[in-house]
PDB file of C-alpha atoms in Angstrom:
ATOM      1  CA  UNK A   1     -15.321   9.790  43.029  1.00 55.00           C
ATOM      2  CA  UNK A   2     -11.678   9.824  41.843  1.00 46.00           C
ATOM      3  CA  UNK A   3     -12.278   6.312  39.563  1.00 48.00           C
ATOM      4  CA  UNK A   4     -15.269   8.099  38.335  1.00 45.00           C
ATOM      5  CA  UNK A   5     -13.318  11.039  37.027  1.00 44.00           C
ATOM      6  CA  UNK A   6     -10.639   8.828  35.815  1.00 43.00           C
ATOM      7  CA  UNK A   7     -13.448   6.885  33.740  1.00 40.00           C
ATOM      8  CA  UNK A   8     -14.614   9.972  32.220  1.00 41.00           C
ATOM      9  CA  UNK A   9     -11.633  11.190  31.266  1.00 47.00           C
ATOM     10  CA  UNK A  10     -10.637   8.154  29.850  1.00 42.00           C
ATOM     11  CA  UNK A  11     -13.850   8.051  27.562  1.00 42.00           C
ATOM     12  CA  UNK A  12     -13.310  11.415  26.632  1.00 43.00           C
ATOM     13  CA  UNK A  13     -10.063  10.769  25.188  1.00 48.00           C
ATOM     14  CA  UNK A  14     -11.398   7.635  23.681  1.00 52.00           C
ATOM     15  CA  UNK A  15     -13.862   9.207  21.933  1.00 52.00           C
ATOM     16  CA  UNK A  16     -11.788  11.566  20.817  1.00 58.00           C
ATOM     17  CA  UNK A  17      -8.904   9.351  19.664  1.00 57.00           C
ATOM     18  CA  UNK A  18     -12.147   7.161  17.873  1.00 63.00           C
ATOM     19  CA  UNK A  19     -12.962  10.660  16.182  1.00 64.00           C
ATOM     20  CA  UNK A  20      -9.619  11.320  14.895  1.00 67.00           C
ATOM     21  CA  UNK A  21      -8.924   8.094  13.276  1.00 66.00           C
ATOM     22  CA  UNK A  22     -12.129   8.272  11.628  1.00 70.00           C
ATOM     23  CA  UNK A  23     -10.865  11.261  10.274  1.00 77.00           C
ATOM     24  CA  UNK A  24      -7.299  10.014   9.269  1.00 85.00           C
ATOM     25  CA  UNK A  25      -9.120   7.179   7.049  1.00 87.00           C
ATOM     26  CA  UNK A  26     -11.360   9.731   5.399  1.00 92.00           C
ATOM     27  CA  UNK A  27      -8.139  11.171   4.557  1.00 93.00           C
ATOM     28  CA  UNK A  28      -6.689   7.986   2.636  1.00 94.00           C
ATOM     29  CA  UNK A  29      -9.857   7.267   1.003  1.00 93.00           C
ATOM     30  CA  UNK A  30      -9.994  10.718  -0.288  1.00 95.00           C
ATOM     31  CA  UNK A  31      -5.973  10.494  -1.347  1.00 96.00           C
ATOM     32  CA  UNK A  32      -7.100   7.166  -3.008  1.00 96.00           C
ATOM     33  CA  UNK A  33      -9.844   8.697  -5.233  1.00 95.00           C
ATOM     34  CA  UNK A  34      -7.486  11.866  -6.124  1.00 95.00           C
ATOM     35  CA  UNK A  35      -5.039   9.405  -7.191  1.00 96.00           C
ATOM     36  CA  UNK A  36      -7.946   7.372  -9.055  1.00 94.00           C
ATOM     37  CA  UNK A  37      -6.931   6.375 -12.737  1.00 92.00           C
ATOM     38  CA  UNK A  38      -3.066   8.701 -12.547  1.00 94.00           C
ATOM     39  CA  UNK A  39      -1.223   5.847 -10.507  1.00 96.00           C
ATOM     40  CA  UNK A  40       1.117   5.195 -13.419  1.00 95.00           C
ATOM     41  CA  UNK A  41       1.685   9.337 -14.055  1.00 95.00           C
ATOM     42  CA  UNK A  42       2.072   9.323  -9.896  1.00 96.00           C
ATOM     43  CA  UNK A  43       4.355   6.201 -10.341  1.00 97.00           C
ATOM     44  CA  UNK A  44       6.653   7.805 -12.901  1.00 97.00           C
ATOM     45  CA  UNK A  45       7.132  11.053 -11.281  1.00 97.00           C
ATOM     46  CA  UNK A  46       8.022   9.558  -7.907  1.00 97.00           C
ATOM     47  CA  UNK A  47      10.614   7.054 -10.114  1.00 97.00           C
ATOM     48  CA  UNK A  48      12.323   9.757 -11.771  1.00 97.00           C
ATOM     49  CA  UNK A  49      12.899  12.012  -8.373  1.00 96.00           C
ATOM     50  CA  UNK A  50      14.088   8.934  -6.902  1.00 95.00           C
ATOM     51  CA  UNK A  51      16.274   8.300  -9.516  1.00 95.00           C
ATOM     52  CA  UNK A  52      18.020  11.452  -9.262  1.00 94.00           C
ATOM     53  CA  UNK A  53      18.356  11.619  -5.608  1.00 90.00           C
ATOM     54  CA  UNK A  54      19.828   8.253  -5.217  1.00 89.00           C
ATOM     55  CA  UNK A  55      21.947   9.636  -8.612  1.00 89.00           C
ATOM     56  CA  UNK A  56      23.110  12.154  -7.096  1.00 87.00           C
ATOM     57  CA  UNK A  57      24.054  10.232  -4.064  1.00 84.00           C
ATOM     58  CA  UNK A  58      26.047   7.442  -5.988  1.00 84.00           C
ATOM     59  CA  UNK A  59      27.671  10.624  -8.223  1.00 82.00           C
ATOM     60  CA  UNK A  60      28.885  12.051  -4.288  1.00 79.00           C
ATOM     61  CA  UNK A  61      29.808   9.017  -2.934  1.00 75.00           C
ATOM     62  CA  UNK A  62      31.652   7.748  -5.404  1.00 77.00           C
ATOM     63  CA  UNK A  63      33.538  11.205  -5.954  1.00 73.00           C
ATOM     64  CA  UNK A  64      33.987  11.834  -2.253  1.00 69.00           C
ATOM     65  CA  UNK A  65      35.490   7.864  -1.930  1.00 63.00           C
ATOM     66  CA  UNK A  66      37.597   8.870  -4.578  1.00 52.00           C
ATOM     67  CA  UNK A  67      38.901  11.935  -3.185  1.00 52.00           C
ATOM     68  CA  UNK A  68      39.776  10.480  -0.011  1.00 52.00           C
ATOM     69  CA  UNK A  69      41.270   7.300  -1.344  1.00 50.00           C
ATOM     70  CA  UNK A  70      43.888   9.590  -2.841  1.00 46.00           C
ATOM     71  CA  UNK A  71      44.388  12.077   0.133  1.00 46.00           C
ATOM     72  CA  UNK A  72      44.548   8.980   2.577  1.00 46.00           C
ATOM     73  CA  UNK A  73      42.427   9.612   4.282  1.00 46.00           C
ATOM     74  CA  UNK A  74      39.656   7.543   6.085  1.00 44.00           C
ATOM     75  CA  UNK A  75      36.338  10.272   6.743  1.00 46.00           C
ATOM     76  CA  UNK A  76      32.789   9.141   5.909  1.00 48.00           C
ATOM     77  CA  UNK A  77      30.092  11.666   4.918  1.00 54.00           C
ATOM     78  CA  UNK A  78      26.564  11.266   4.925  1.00 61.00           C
ATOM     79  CA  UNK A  79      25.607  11.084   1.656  1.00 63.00           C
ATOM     80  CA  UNK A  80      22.325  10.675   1.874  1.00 66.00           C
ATOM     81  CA  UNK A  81      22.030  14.700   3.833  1.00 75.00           C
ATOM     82  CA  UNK A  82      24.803  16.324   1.110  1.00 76.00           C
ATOM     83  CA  UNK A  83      22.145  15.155  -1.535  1.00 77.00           C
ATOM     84  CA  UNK A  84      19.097  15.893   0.147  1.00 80.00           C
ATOM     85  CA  UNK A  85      20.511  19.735   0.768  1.00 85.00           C
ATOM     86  CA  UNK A  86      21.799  20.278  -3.103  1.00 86.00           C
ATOM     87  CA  UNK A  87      18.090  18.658  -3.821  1.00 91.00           C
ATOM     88  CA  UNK A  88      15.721  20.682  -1.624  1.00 94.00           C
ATOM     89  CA  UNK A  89      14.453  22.815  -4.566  1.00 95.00           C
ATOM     90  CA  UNK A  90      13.281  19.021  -5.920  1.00 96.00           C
ATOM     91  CA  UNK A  91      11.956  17.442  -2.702  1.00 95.00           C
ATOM     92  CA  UNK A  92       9.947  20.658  -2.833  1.00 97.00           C
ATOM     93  CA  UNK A  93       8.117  20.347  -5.931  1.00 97.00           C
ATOM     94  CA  UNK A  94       7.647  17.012  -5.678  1.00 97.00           C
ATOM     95  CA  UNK A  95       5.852  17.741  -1.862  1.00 97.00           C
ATOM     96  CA  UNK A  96       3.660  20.329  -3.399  1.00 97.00           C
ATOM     97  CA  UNK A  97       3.106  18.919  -7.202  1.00 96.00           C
ATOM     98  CA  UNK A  98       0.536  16.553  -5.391  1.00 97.00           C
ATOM     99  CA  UNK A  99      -1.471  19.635  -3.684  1.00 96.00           C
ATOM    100  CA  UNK A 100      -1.764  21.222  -7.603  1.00 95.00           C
ATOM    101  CA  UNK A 101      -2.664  17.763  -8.366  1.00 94.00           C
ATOM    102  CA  UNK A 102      -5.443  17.363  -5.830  1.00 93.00           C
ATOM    103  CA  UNK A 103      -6.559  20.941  -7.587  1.00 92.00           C
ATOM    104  CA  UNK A 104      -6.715  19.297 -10.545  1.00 85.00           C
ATOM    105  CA  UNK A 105      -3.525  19.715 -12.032  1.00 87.00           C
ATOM    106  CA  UNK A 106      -1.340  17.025 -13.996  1.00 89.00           C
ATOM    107  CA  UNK A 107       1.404  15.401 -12.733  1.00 93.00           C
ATOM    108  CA  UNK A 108       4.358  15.666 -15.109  1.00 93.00           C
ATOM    109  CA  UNK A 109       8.089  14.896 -14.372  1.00 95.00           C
ATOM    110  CA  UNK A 110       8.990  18.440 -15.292  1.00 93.00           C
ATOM    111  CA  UNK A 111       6.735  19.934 -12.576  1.00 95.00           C
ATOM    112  CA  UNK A 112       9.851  18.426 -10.197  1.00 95.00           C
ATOM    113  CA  UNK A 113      11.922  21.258 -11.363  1.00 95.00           C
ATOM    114  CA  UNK A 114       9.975  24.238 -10.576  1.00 95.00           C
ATOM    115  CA  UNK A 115      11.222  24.794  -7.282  1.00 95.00           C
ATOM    116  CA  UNK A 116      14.399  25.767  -8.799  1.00 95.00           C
ATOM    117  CA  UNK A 117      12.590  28.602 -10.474  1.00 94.00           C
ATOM    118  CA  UNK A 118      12.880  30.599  -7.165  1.00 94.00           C
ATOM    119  CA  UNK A 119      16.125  28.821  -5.904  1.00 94.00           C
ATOM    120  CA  UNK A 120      16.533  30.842  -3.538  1.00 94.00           C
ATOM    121  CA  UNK A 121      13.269  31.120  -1.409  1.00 96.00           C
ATOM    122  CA  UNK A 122      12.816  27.556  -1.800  1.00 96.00           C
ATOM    123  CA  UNK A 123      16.427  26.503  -0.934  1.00 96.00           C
ATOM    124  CA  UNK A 124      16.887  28.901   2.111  1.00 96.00           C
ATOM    125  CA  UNK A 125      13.516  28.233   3.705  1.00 96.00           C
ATOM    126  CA  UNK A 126      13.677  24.259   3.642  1.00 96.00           C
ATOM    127  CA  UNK A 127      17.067  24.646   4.607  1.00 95.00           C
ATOM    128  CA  UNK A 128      16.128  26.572   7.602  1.00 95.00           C
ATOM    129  CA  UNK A 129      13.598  24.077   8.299  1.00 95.00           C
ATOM    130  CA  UNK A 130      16.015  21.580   8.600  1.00 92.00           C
ATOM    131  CA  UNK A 131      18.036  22.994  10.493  1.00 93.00           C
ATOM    132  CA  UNK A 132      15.368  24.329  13.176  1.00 94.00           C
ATOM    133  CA  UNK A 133      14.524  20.918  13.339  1.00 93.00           C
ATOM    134  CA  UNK A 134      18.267  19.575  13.817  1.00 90.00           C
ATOM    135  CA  UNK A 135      18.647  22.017  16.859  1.00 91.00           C
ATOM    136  CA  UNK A 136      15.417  21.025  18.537  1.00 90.00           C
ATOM    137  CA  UNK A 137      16.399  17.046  17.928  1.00 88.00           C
ATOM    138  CA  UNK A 138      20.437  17.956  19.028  1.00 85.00           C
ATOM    139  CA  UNK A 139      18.369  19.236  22.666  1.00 80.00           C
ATOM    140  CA  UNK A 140      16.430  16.334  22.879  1.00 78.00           C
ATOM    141  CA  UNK A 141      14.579  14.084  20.425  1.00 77.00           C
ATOM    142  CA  UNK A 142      11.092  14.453  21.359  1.00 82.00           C
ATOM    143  CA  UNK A 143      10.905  18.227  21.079  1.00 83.00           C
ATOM    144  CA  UNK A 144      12.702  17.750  17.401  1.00 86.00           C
ATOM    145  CA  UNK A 145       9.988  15.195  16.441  1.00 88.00           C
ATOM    146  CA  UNK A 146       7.341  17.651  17.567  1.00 92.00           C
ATOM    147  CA  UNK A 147       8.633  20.339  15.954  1.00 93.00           C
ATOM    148  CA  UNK A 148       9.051  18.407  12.468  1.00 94.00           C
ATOM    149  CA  UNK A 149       5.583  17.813  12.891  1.00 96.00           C
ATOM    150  CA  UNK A 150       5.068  21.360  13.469  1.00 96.00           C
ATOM    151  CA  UNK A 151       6.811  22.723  10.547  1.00 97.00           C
ATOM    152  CA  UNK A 152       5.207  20.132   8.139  1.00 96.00           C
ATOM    153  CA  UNK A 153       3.000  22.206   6.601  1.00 97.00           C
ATOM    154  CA  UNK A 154       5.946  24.732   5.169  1.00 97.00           C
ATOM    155  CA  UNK A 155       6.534  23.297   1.827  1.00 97.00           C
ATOM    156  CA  UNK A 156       2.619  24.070   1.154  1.00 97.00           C
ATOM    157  CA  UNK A 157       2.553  27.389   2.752  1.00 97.00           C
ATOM    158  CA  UNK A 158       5.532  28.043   0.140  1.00 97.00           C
ATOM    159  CA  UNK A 159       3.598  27.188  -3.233  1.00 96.00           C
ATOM    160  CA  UNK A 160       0.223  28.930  -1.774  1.00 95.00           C
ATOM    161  CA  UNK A 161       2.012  32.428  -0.497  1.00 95.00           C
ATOM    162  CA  UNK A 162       4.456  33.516  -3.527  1.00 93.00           C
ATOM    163  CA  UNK A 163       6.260  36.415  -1.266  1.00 94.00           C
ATOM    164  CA  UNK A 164       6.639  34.244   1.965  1.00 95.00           C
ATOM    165  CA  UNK A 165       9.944  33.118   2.628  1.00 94.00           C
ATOM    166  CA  UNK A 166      12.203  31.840   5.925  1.00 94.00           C
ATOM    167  CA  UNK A 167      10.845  32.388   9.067  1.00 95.00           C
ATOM    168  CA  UNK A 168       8.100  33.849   7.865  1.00 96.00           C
ATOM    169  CA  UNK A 169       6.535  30.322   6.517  1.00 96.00           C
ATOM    170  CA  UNK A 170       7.516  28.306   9.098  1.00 97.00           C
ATOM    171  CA  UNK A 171       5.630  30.488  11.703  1.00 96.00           C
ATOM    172  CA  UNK A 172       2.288  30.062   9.197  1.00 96.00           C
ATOM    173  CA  UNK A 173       3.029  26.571   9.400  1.00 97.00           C
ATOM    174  CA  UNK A 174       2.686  26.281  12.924  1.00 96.00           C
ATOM    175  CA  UNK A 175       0.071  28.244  13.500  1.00 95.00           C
ATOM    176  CA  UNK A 176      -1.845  25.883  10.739  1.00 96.00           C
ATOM    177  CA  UNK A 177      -0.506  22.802  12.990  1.00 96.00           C
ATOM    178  CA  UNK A 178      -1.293  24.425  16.170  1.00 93.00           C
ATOM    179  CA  UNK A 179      -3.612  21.489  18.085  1.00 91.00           C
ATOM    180  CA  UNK A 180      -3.148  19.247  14.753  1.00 93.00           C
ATOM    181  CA  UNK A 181       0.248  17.490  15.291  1.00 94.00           C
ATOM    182  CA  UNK A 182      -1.066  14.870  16.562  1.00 91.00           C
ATOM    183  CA  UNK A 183      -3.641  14.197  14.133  1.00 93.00           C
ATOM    184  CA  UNK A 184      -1.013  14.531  11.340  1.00 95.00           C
ATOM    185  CA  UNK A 185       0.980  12.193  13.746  1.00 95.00           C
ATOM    186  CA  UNK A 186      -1.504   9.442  13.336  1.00 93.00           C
ATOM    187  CA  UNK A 187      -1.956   9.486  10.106  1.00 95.00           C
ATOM    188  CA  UNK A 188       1.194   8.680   8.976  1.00 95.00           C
ATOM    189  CA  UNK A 189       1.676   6.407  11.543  1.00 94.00           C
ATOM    190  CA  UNK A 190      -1.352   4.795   9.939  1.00 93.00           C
ATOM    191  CA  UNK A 191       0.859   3.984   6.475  1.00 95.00           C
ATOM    192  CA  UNK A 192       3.440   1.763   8.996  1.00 94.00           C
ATOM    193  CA  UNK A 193       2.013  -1.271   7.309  1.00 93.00           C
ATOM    194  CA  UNK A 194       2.565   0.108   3.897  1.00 94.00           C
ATOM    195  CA  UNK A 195       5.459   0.692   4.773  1.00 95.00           C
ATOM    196  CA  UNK A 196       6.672  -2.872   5.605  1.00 95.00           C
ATOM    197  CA  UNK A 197       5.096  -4.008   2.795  1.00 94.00           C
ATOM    198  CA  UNK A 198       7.075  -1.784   0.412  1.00 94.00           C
ATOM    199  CA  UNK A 199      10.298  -2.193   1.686  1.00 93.00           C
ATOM    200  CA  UNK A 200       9.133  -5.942   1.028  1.00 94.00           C
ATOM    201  CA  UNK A 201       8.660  -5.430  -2.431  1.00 93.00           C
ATOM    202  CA  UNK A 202      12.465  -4.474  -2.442  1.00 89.00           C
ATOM    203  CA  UNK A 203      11.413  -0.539  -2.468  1.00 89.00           C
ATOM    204  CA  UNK A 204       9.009  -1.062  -5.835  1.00 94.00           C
ATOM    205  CA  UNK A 205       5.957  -0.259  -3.802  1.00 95.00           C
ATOM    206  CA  UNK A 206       7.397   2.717  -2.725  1.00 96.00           C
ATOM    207  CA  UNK A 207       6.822   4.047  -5.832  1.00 96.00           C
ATOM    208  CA  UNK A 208       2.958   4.243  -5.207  1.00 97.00           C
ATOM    209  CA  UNK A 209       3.186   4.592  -1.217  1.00 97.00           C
ATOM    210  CA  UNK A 210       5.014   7.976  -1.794  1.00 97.00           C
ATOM    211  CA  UNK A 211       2.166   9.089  -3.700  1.00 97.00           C
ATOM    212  CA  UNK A 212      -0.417   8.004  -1.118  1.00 97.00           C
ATOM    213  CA  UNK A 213       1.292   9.861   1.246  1.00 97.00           C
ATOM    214  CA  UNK A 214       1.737  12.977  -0.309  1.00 97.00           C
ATOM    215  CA  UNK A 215      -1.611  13.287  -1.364  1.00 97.00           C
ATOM    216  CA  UNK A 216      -3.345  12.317   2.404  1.00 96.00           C
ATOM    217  CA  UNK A 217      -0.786  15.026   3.297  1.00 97.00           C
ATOM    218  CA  UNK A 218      -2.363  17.610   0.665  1.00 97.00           C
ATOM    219  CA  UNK A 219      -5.680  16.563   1.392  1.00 96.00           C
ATOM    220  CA  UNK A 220      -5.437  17.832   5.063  1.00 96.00           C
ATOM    221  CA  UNK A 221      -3.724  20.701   4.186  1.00 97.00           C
ATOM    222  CA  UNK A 222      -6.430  21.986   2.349  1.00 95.00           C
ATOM    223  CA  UNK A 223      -8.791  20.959   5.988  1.00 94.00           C
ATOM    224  CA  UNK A 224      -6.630  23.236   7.889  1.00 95.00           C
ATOM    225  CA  UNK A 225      -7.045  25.934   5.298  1.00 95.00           C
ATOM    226  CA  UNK A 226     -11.063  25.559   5.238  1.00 93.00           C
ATOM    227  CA  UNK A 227     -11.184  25.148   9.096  1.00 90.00           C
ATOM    228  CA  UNK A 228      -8.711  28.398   9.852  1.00 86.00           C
ATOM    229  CA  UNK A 229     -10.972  30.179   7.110  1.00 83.00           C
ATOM    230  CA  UNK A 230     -14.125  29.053   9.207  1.00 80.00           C
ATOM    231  CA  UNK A 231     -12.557  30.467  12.454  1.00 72.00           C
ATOM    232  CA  UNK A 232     -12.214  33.807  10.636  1.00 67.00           C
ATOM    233  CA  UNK A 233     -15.735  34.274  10.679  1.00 61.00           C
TER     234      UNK A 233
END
C-alpha cells in the first residue's frame, strides 16, 4: 500500500514537472519570435549597457588602485558591486526595456537611461532588493536564493505601477511569485547550455543570450499578470 502511494506521488510530480517544462519552452519560443527580425537593435543595446558597466568598473578600479597605491595601503573592493549599485537606475531599464518591447515598443540605447528619470524610486527600491536578498543569503544561502527568486518580478512591478516604491513592490512581487519560483527557477536553469556556449564565444554570445533571457523573463511576467487577473474573477 505504502509503494503504491509512493508511485502515485511520484507520477504526480512527474507529470507535473513534464507540465512545467512544457511551459518553460513555450516561453523561449515565444521570447524567440518577440525578438524575431530586432536581434541586431537587441544586440546593440545589451553592448552599450555592457560597455558602461564594465566602464565604470575599469574607471573604479583603476581609481581605487590608485588611491591605495599612494596611501599604502593593500584593501581590495569589489568592483564589480560598487558599479552595479551607482548603475541600478541602468540595470533597471535595461530589465524592463524588453517588457515595453514585448508590447511592441523599440529598443533604443537611450531607453537605458530612463530609470534615472525617477532616480530615486528606482535606486532605493533595487537597492533594497539587494540588500533583502544579502540578509537572507548572510542567514543561509538557500533562503537568499529563494528569496531572489521571489523578488524577481520587482523591476517589472516598478515600470507597470508609477507610485509604487520600496517595500511596497517587493511585496507585489511576491505575491506575483507566490507558487511560481520554481517555475521561474527552471527556466533559467534551462539557458545553462547557453550559457556555456557564450562564455565560449569569449562573452560575444552574451550579447544575444541577455536578450533571450530578458524577454522569456517578460514573457512570463505578463502570464502571472493574466493568471492573477483570472483569479480575480
Amino acid at each position: 500500500m505504502l509503494k503504491l502511494y509512493l508511485f502515485a506521488i511520484f507520477v504526480a510530480y512527474n507529470n507535473q514537472l513534464i507540465t512545467l517544462m512544457q511551459k518553460i519552452s513555450t516561453y523561449k519560443d515565444r521570447a524567440l519570435s518577440t525578438l524575431s527580425g530586432q536581434w541586431g537593435s537587441a544586440a546593440l543595446v545589451t553592448f552599450v549597457c555592457l560597455f558602461i558597466y564594465y566602464g565604470i568598473y575599469f574607471v573604479i578600479a583603476l581609481f581605487t588602485m590608485h588611491y591605495f597605491e599612494v596611501a599604502n595601503t593593500t584593501i581590495e573592493y569589489n568592483y564589480g558591486w560598487i558599479a552595479t549599485l551607482l548603475l541600478l537606475p541602468m540595470i533597471w531599464s535595461y530589465t524592463v526595456m524588453f517588457l515595453d518591447f514585448k508590447r511592441e515598443e523599440n529598443l533604443t540605447v537611450s531607453k537605458l537611461f530612463v530609470g534615472f528619470n525617477e532616480f530615486g524610486r528606482i535606486f532605493l527600491t533595487m537597492l533594497l532588493e539587494y540588500v533583502y536578498i544579502t540578509l537572507w543569503t548572510f542567514l543561509f544561502v538557500i533562503p537568499g536564493f529563494v528569496k531572489a527568486y521571489s523578488y524577481a518580478m520587482t523591476p517589472y512591478v516598478l515600470r507597470d505601477d508609477p507610485q509604487i516604491r520600496y517595500d511596497a513592490a517587493i511585496s507585489r512581487s511576491m505575491k506575483l511569485m507566490k507558487g511560481h519560483k520554481l517555475q521561474l527557477f527552471l527556466l533559467d536553469r534551462s539557458f545553462i547550455g547557453w550559457v556555456i556556449l557564450s562564455c565560449c564565444t569569449l562573452g560575444i554570445g552574451f550579447l544575444f543570450l541577455l536578450p533571450y533571457v530578458n524577454t522569456a523573463h517578460a514573457h512570463f511576467y505578463e502570464d502571472l499578470l493574466k493568471e492573477e487577473a483570472q483569479d480575480t474573477f
